Coordinates of C-alpha atoms and ligand atoms in Angstrom, one line a residue:
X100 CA -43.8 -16.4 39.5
X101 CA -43.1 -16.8 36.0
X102 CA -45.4 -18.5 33.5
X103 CA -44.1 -21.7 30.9
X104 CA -45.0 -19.4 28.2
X105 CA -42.5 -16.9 29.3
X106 CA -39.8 -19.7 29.1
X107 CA -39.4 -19.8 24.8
X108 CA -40.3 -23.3 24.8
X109 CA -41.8 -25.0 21.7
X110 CA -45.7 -25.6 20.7
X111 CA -46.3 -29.5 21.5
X112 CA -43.9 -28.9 24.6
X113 CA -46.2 -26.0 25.8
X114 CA -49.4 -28.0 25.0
X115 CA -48.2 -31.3 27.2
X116 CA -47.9 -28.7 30.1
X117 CA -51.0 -27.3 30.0
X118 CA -52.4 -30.7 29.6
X119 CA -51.0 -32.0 32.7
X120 CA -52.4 -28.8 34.7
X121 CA -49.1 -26.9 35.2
X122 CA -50.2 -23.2 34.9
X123 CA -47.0 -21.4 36.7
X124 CA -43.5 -22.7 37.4
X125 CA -42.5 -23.9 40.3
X126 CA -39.0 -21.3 41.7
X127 CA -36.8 -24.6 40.8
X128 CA -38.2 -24.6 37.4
X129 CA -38.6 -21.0 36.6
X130 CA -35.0 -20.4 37.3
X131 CA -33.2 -24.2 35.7
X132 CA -35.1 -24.5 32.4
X133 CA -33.4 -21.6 30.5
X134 CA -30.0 -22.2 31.8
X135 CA -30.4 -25.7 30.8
X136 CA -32.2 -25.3 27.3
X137 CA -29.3 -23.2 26.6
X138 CA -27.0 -26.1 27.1
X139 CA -25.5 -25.3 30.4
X140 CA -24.1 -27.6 33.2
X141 CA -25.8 -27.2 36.2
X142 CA -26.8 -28.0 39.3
X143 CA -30.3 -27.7 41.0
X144 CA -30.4 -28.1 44.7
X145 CA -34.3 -27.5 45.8
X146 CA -36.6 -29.9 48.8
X147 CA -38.5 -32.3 48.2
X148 CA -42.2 -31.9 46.2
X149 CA -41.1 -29.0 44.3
X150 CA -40.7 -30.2 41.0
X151 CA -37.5 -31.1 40.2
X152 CA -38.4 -33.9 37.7
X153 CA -39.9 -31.1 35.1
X154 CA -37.6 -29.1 35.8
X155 CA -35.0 -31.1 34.2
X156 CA -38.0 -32.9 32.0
X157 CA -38.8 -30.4 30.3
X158 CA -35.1 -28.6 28.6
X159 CA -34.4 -32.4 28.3
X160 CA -37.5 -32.9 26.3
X161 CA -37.0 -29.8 24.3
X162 CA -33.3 -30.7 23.7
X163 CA -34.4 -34.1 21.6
X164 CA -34.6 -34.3 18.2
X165 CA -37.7 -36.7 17.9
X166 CA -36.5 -38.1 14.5
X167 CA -33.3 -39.2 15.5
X168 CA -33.9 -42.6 16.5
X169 CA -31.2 -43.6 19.4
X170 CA -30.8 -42.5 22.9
X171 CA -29.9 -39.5 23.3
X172 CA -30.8 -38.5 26.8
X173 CA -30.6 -40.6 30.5
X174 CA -31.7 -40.1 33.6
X175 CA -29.8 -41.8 36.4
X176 CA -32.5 -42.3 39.4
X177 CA -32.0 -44.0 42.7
X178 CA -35.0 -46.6 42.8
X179 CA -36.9 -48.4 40.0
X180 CA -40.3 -47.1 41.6
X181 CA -38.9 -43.6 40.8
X182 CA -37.5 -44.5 37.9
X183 CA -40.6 -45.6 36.6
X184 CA -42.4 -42.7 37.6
X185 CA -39.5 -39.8 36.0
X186 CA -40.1 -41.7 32.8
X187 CA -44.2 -41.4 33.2
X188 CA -43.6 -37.9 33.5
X189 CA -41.3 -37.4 30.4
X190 CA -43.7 -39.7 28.6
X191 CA -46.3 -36.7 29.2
X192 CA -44.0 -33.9 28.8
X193 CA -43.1 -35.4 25.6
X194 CA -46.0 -36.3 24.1
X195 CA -46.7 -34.0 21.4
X196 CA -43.5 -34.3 20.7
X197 CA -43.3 -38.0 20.5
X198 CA -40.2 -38.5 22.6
X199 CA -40.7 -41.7 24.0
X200 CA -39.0 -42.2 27.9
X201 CA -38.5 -45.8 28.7
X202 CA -37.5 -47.0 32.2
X203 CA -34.3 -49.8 32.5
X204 CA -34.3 -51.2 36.4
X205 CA -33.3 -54.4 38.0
X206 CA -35.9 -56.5 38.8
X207 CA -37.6 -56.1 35.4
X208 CA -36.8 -59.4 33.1
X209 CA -33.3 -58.2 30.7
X210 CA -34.8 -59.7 27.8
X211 CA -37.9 -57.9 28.1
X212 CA -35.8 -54.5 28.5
X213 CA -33.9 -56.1 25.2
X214 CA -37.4 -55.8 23.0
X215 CA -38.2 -52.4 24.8
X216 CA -35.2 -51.0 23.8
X217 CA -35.3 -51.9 20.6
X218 CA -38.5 -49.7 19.6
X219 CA -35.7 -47.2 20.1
X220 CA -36.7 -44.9 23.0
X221 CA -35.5 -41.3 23.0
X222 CA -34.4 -41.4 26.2
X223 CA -34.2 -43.7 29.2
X224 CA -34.6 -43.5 33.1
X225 CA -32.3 -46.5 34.2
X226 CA -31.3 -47.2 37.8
X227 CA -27.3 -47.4 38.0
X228 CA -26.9 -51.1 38.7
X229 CA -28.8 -52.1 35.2
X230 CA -27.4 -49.9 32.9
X231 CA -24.2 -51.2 34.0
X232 CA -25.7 -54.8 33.1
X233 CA -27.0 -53.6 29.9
X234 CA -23.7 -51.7 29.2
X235 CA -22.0 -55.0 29.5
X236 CA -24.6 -56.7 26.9
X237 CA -23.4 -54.0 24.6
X238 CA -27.4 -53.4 24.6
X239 CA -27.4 -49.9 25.6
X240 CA -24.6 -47.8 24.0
X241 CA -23.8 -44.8 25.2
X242 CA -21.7 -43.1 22.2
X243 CA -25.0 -40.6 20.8
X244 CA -26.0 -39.2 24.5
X245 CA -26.4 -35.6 24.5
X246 CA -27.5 -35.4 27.9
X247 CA -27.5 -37.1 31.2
X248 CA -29.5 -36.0 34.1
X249 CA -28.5 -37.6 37.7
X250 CA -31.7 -37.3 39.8
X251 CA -31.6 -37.8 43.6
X252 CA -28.1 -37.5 43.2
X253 CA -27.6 -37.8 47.4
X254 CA -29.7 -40.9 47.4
X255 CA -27.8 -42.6 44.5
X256 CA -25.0 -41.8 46.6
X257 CA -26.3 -42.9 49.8
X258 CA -27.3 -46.0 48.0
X259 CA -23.3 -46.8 47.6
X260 CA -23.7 -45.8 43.5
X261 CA -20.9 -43.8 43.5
X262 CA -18.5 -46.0 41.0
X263 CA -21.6 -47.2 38.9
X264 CA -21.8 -43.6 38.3
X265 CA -18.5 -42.7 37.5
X266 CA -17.9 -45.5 35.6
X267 CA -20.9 -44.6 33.9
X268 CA -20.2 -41.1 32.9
X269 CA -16.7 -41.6 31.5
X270 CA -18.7 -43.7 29.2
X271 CA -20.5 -41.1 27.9
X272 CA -19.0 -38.3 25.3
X273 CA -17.5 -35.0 26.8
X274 CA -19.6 -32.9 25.1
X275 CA -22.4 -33.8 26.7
X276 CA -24.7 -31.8 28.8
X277 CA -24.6 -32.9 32.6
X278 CA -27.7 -31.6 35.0
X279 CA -27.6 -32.7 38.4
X280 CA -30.5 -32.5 41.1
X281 CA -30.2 -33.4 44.6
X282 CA -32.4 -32.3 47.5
X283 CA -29.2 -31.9 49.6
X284 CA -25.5 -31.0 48.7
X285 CA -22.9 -32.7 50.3
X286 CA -19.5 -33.0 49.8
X287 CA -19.0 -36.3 47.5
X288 CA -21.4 -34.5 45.2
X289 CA -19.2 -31.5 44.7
X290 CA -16.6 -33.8 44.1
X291 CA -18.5 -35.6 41.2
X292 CA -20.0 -32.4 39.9
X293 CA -16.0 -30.8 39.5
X294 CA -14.9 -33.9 38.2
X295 CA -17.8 -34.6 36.1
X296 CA -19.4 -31.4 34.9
X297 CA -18.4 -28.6 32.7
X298 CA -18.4 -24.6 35.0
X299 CA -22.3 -26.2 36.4
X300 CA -24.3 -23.0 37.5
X301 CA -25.3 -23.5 41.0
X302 CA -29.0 -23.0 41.5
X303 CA -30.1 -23.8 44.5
X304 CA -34.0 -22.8 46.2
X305 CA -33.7 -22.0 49.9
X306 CA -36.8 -23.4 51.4
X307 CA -38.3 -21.5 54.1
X308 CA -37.4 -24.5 56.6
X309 CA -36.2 -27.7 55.2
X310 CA -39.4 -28.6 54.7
X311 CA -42.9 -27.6 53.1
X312 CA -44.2 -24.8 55.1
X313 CA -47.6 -26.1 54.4
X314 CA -47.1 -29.4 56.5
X315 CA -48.2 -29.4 59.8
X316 CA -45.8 -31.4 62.1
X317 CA -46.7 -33.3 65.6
X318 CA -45.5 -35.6 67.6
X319 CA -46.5 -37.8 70.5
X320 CA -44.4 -39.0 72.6
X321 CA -45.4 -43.0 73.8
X322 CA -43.2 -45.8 74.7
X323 CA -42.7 -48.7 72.4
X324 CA -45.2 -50.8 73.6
X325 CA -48.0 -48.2 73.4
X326 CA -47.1 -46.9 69.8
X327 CA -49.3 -49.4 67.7
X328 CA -52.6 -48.3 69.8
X329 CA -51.6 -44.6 69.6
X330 CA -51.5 -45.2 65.8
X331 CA -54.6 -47.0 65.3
X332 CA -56.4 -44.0 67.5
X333 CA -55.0 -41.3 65.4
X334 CA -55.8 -43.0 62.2
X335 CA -59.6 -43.6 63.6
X336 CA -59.4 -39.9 64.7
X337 CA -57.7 -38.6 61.9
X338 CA -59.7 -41.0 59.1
X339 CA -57.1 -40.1 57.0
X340 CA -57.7 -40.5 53.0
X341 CA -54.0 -41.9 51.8
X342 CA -51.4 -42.3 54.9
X343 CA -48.5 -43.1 54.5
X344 CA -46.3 -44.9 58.0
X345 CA -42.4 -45.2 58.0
X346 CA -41.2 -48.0 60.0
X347 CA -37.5 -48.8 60.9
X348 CA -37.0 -52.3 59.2
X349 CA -39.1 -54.4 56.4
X350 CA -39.9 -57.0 59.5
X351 CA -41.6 -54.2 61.2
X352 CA -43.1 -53.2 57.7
X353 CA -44.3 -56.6 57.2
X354 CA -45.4 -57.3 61.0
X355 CA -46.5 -53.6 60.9
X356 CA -48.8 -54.2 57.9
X357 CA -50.2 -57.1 59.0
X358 CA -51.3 -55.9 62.2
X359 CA -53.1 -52.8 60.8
X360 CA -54.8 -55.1 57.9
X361 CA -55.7 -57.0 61.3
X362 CA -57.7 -54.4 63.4
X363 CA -59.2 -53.4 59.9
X364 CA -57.6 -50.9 58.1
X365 CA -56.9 -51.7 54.2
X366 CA -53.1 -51.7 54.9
X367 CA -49.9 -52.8 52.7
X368 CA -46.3 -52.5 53.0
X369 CA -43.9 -51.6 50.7
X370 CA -40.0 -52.6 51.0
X371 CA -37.1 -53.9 49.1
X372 CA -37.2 -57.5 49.4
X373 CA -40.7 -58.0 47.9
X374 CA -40.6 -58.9 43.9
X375 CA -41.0 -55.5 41.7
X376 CA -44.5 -56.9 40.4
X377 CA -45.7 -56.9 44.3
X378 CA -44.4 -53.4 44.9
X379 CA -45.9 -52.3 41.6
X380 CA -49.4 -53.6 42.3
X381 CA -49.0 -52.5 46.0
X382 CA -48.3 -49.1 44.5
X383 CA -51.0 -48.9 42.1
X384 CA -53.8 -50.2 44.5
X385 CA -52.7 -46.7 47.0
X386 CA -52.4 -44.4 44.1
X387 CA -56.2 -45.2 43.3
X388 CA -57.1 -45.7 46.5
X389 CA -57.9 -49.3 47.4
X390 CA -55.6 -49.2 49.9
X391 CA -55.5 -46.5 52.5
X392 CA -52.3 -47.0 54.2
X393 CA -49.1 -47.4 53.1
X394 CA -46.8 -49.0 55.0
X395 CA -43.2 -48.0 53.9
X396 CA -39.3 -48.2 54.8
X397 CA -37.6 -44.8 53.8
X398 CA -35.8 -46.4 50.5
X399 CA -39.0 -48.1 49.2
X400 CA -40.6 -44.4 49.7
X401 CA -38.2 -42.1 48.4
X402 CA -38.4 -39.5 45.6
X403 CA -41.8 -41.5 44.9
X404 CA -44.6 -38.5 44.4
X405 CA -47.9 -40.0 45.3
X406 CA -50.7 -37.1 45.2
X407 CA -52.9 -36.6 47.6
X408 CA -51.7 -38.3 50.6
X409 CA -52.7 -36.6 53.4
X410 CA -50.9 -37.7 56.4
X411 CA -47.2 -39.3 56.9
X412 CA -46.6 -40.9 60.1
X413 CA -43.9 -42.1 61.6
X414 CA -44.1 -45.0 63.6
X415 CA -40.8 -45.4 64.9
X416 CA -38.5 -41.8 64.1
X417 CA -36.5 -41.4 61.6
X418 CA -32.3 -42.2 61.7
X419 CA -31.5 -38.6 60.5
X420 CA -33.0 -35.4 59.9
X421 CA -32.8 -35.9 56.0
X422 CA -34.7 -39.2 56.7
X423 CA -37.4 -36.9 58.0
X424 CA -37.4 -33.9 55.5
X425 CA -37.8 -36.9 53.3
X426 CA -40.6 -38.5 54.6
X427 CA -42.4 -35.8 55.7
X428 CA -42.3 -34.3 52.1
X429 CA -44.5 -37.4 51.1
X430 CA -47.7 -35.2 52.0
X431 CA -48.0 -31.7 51.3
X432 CA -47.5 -32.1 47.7
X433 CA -47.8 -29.2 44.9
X434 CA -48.8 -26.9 47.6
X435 CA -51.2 -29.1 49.1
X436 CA -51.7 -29.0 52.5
X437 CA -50.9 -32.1 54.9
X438 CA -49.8 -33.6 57.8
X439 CA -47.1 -35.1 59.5
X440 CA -47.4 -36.8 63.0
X441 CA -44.7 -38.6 64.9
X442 CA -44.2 -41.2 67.5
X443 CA -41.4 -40.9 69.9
X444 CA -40.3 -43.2 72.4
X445 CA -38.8 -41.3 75.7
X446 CA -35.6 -42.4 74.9
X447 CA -35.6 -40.8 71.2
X448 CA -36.7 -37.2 72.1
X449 CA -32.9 -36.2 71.3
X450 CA -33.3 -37.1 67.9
X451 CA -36.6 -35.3 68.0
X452 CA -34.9 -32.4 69.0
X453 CA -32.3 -32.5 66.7
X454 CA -34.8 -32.4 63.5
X455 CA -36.1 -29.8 65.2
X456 CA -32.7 -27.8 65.0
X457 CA -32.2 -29.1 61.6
X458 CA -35.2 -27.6 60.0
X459 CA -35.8 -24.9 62.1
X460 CA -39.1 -25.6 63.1
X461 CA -40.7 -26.6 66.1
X462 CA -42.5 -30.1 66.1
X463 CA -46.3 -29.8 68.4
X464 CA -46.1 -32.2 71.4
X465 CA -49.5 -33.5 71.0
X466 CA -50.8 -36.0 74.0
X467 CA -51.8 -39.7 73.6
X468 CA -55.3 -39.9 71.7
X469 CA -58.0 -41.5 74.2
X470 CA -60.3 -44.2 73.3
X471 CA -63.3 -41.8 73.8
X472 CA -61.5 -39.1 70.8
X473 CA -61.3 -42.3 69.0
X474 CA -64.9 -43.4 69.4
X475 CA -66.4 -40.1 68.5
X476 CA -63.6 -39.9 65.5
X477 CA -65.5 -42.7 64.1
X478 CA -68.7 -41.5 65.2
X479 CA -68.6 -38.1 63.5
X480 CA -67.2 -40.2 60.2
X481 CA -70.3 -42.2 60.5
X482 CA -72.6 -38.7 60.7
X483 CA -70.9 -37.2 58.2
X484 CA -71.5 -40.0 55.6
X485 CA -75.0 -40.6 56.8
X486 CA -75.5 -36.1 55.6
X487 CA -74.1 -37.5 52.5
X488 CA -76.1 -40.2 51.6
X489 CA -79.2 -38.2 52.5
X490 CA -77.9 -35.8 50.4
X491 CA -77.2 -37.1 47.5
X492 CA -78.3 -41.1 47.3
X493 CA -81.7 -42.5 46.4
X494 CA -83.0 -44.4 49.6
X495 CA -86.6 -44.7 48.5
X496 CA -86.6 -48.6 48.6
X497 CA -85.6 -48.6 52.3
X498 CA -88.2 -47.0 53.4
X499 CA -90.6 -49.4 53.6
X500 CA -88.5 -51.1 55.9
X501 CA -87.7 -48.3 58.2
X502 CA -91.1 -48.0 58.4
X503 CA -91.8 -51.2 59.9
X504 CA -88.9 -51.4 62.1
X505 CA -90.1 -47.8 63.6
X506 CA -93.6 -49.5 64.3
X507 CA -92.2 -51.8 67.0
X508 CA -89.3 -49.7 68.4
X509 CA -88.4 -46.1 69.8
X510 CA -86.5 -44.0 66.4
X511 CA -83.4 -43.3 68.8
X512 CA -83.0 -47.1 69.9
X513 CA -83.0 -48.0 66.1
X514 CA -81.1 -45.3 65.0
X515 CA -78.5 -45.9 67.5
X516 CA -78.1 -49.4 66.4
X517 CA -77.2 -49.0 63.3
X518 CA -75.2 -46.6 63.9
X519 CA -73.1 -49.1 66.0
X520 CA -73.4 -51.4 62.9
X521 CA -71.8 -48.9 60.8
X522 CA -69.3 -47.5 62.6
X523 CA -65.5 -49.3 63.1
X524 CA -65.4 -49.2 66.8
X525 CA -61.8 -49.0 68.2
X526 CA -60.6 -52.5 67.8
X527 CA -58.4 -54.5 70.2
X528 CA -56.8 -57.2 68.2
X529 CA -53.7 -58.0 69.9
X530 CA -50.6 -57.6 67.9
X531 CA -47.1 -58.6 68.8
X532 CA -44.5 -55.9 66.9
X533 CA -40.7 -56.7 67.0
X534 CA -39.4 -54.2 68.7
X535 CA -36.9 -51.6 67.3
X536 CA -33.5 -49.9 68.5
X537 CA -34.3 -46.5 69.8
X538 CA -33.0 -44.0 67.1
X539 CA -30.6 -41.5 68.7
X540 CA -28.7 -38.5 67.2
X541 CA -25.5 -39.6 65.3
X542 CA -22.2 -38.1 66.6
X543 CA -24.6 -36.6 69.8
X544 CA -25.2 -39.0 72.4
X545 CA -28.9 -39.3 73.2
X546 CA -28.6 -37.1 76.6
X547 CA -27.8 -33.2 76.4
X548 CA -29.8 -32.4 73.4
X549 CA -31.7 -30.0 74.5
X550 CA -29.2 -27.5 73.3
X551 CA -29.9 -28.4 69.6
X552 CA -33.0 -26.8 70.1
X553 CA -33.7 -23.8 67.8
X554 CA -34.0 -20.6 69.2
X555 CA -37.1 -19.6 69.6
X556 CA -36.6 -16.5 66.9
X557 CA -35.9 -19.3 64.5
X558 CA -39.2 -20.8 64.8
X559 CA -41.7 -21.3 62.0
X560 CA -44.3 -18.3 63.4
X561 CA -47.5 -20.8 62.4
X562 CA -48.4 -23.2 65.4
X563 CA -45.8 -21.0 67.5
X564 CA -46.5 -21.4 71.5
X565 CA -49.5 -23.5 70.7
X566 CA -49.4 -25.8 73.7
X567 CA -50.5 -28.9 74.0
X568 CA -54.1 -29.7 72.7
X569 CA -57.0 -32.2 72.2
X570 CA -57.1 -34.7 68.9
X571 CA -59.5 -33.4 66.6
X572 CA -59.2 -34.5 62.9
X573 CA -58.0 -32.1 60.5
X574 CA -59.9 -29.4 59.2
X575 CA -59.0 -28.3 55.5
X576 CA -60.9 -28.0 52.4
X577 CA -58.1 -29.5 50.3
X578 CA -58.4 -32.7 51.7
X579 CA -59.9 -35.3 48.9
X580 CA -63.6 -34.6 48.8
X581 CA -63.3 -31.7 51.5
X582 CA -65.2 -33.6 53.8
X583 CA -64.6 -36.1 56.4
X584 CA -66.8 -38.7 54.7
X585 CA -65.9 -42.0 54.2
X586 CA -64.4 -43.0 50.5
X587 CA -64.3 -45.7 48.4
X588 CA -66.6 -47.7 50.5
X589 CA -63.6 -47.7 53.2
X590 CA -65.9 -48.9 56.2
X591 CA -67.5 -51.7 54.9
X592 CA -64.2 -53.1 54.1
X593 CA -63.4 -52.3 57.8
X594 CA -66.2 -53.8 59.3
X595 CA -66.7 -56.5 57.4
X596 CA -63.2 -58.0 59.2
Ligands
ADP734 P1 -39.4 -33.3 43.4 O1 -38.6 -34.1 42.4 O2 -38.8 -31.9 43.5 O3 -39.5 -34.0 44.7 P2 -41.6 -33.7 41.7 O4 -41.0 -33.4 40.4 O5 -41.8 -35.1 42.0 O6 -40.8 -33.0 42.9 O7 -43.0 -32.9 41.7 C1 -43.9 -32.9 42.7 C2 -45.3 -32.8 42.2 O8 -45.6 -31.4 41.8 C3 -45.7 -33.7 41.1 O9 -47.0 -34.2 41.3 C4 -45.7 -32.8 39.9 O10 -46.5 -33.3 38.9 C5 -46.2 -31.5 40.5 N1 -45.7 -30.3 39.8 C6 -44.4 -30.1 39.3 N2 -44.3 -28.9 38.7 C7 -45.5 -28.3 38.8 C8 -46.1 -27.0 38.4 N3 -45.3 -26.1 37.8 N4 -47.4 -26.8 38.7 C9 -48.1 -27.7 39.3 N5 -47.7 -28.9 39.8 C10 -46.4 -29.2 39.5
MG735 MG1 -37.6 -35.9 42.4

């Protein structure tokens, strides 16, 4: 794998780079960023988590005169939380450079956009819908773009986007440069890219499966009713450092949320119809880790990169397969390891079976997590954090009272109960979730799926034949902190509810 520095690009570019603790390219990037810096069309199709964003940030970057002071480039993105986060990314690509990225969405007050735009940003990362309002205004003109990037361009599609782009695009001069990036290719984005786009190169990463060979993929199969207690046991197994869970709907978000905060987990959701300063600060509290789990519906998720979550479960299964790479590609970032669990109902095992086929992979069947694997999930949290604190704390002024509680009882009795005090034992808060439509396969019924299966010579070889095993929670050193120890003070919050 190639190196930036083999890629001609300039000093402050190169420095920004190195600052954000890129050492080699990604295959995506190695093989767009000279086409584009050379001026090209093109069109990079690669999964999910493997850089796209600097791929096109940084020819786009390199391509902007920092004097000029208009807009020269645009980024068309999907969502305004991915919007946001292309434009944080350019903002560091750029910043030797002094490009300055500023990010147009709906949602955001227009007049406030008005005074941002006029500190006359280099380039900006607008969602379709409010560039359109702002090409209206006449506030944004698009006569001095030089280059437009469409990002997630199967998303902005799926997100009906398809005439705000057009309409955009013959806005823009015809000598522009046109770069296209889409996780998947089909059809209506040929047709945009011929109609479009000057001769685009094609450049397009096979992945290995669909997705990220380093995620590890289960699934349990439970009926509806079951599926909240399954997921509370896994998460006490699993004491996951960031999750992330997909539900169906935003009332099952919401209701799912709720219930998880319940039983005491430091749990949010994250869906359309709460205000953008809600989903910002919902956001923010996960990336630094005051909330644990992230409770998500697929478009509220998508394209957003969130580092070092470390699980991705999917309470009810996905509509699609795509749905899934997507998801799933939410751990596992930058080469990271993670993991991916999902809960099926009976009914859905079709559609299991058909992601299966889709990215060539086989999914473990892991069995319902008991109470007991639960318990001594917990338990072994509780050890592990007690090493630490031994370790590494000063616990001098407790000792005194140790002393005097041993004097009057056995060490094992005393020991044992504060153990209980620390520990989150399994909790049985009842919740009530509205339930959700089974997801079945699209044009195949939900019967007769078993011939989607993969061949077995198709099969990912890791995790091949392994049958069915106990819960035990993930070993890996690149999990936050490389122990299972409690962070951020997660279990008093838990038991203090
Ligand atoms: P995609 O758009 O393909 O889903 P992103 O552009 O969001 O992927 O990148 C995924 C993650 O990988 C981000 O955290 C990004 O900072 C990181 N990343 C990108 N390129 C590199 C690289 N060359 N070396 C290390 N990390 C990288
Ligand atoms: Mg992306």
């Amino acid at each position: 794998m190639a190196t930036f520095t083999d890629l001609s690009l300039s000093e402050p570019v190169i420095r920004s780079i190195i600052n954000m603790g890129f050492e080699e390219t990604t295959p995506i990037q190695e093989q767009t960023i000279p086409t584009a810096m050379e001026g090209r069309d093109l069109i990079g199709q690669a999964q999910t988590g493997t850089g796209k964003t600097a791929a096109y940030g940084i020819p786009l970057v390199e391509r902007i005169m920092s004097q000029a002071e208009h807009i020269q480039g645009i980024v068309l993105a999907p969502t305004r939380e991915l919007a946001v986060q292309v434009a944080e990314e350019l903002n560091k690509i750029g910043q030797f450079k002094r490009i300055n990225a500023l990010p147009i969405y709906g949602g955001q007050g227009i007049d406030w956009q008005i005074r941002a735009l006029k500190k006359r940003p280099h380039i900006i990362v607008a969602t379709p819908g409010r560039l359109m309002d702002h090409m209206r205004r006449k506030t944004i003109r698009l006569h001095e773009i030089k280059i437009v990037v469409l990002d997630e361009a199967d998303e902005m599609l799926n997100m009906g986007f398809l005439d705000d782009i057009e309409t955009i695009l013959k806005e823009i001069p015809e000598e522009r440069q046109t770069l296209l990036f889409s996780a998947t290719m089909p059809r209506q984005i040929q047709n945009i890219a011929q109609r479009f786009m000057k001769n685009p190169e094609l450049i397009s990463i096979k992945a290995t499966g669909v997705t990220v060979s380093d995620i590890e993929q289960h699934y349990v199969e439970v009926t509806e009713r079951l599926k909240f207690d399954v997921l509370s046991r896994i998460l006490d197994i699993q004491s996951p450092d960031l999750s992330i869970v997909f539900a169906r709907t935003k009332r099952r978000v919401d209701e799912l949320s709720e219930a998880l905060s319940k039983r005491g987990y430091s749990a949010e959701g994250i869906h359309g119809d709460l205000t953008q300063s809600k989903r910002d600060s919902v956001l923010r509290q996960f990336k630094d880790g005051t909330i644990e789990v992230l409770v998500a519906t697929d478009v509220a998720a998508r394209g957003l990169d969130i580092s070092g979550v470390t699980h991705v479960f999917n309470f009810d299964i996905p509509q699609d397969p795509e749905s899934y790479v997507h998801r799933v590609g939410r751990t596992g970032r930058a080469g990271k390891s993670g993991l991916a669990i999902t809960l099926v109902t009976p009914r859905e095992i079709g559609m299991l079976r058909l992601i299966e086929s889709v990215i060539k992979r086989r999914i473990i069947r892991k069995p319902i997590p008991t109470i007991v694997e639960a318990v001594q999930g917990q338990q072994r949290l509780t050890m592990t954090e007690i090493l630490r604190v031994i370790a590494e704390e000063d616990i001098e002024k407790y000792k005194g009272v140790a002393e005097d509680l041993l004097a009057e009882n056995d060490s094992v009795t005393l020991l044992s109960a504060a153990l209980k005090i620390i520990t989150k034992e399994p909790d049985n808060v009842e919740v009530r979730l509205t339930e959700a439509a089974p997801a079945r396969g699209r044009s195949m019924g939900g019967r007769n799926m078993g011939n989607a299966r993969p061949q077995q010579g198709n099969f990912h070889r890791d995790g091949y034949g392994q049958k069915v095993d106990t819960w035990s929670r993930r070993k890996g050193a690149d999990f936050r902190g490389g122990t299972a120890a409690p962070q951020r003070g997660r279990d008093n919050k838990r038991n203090g509810q």
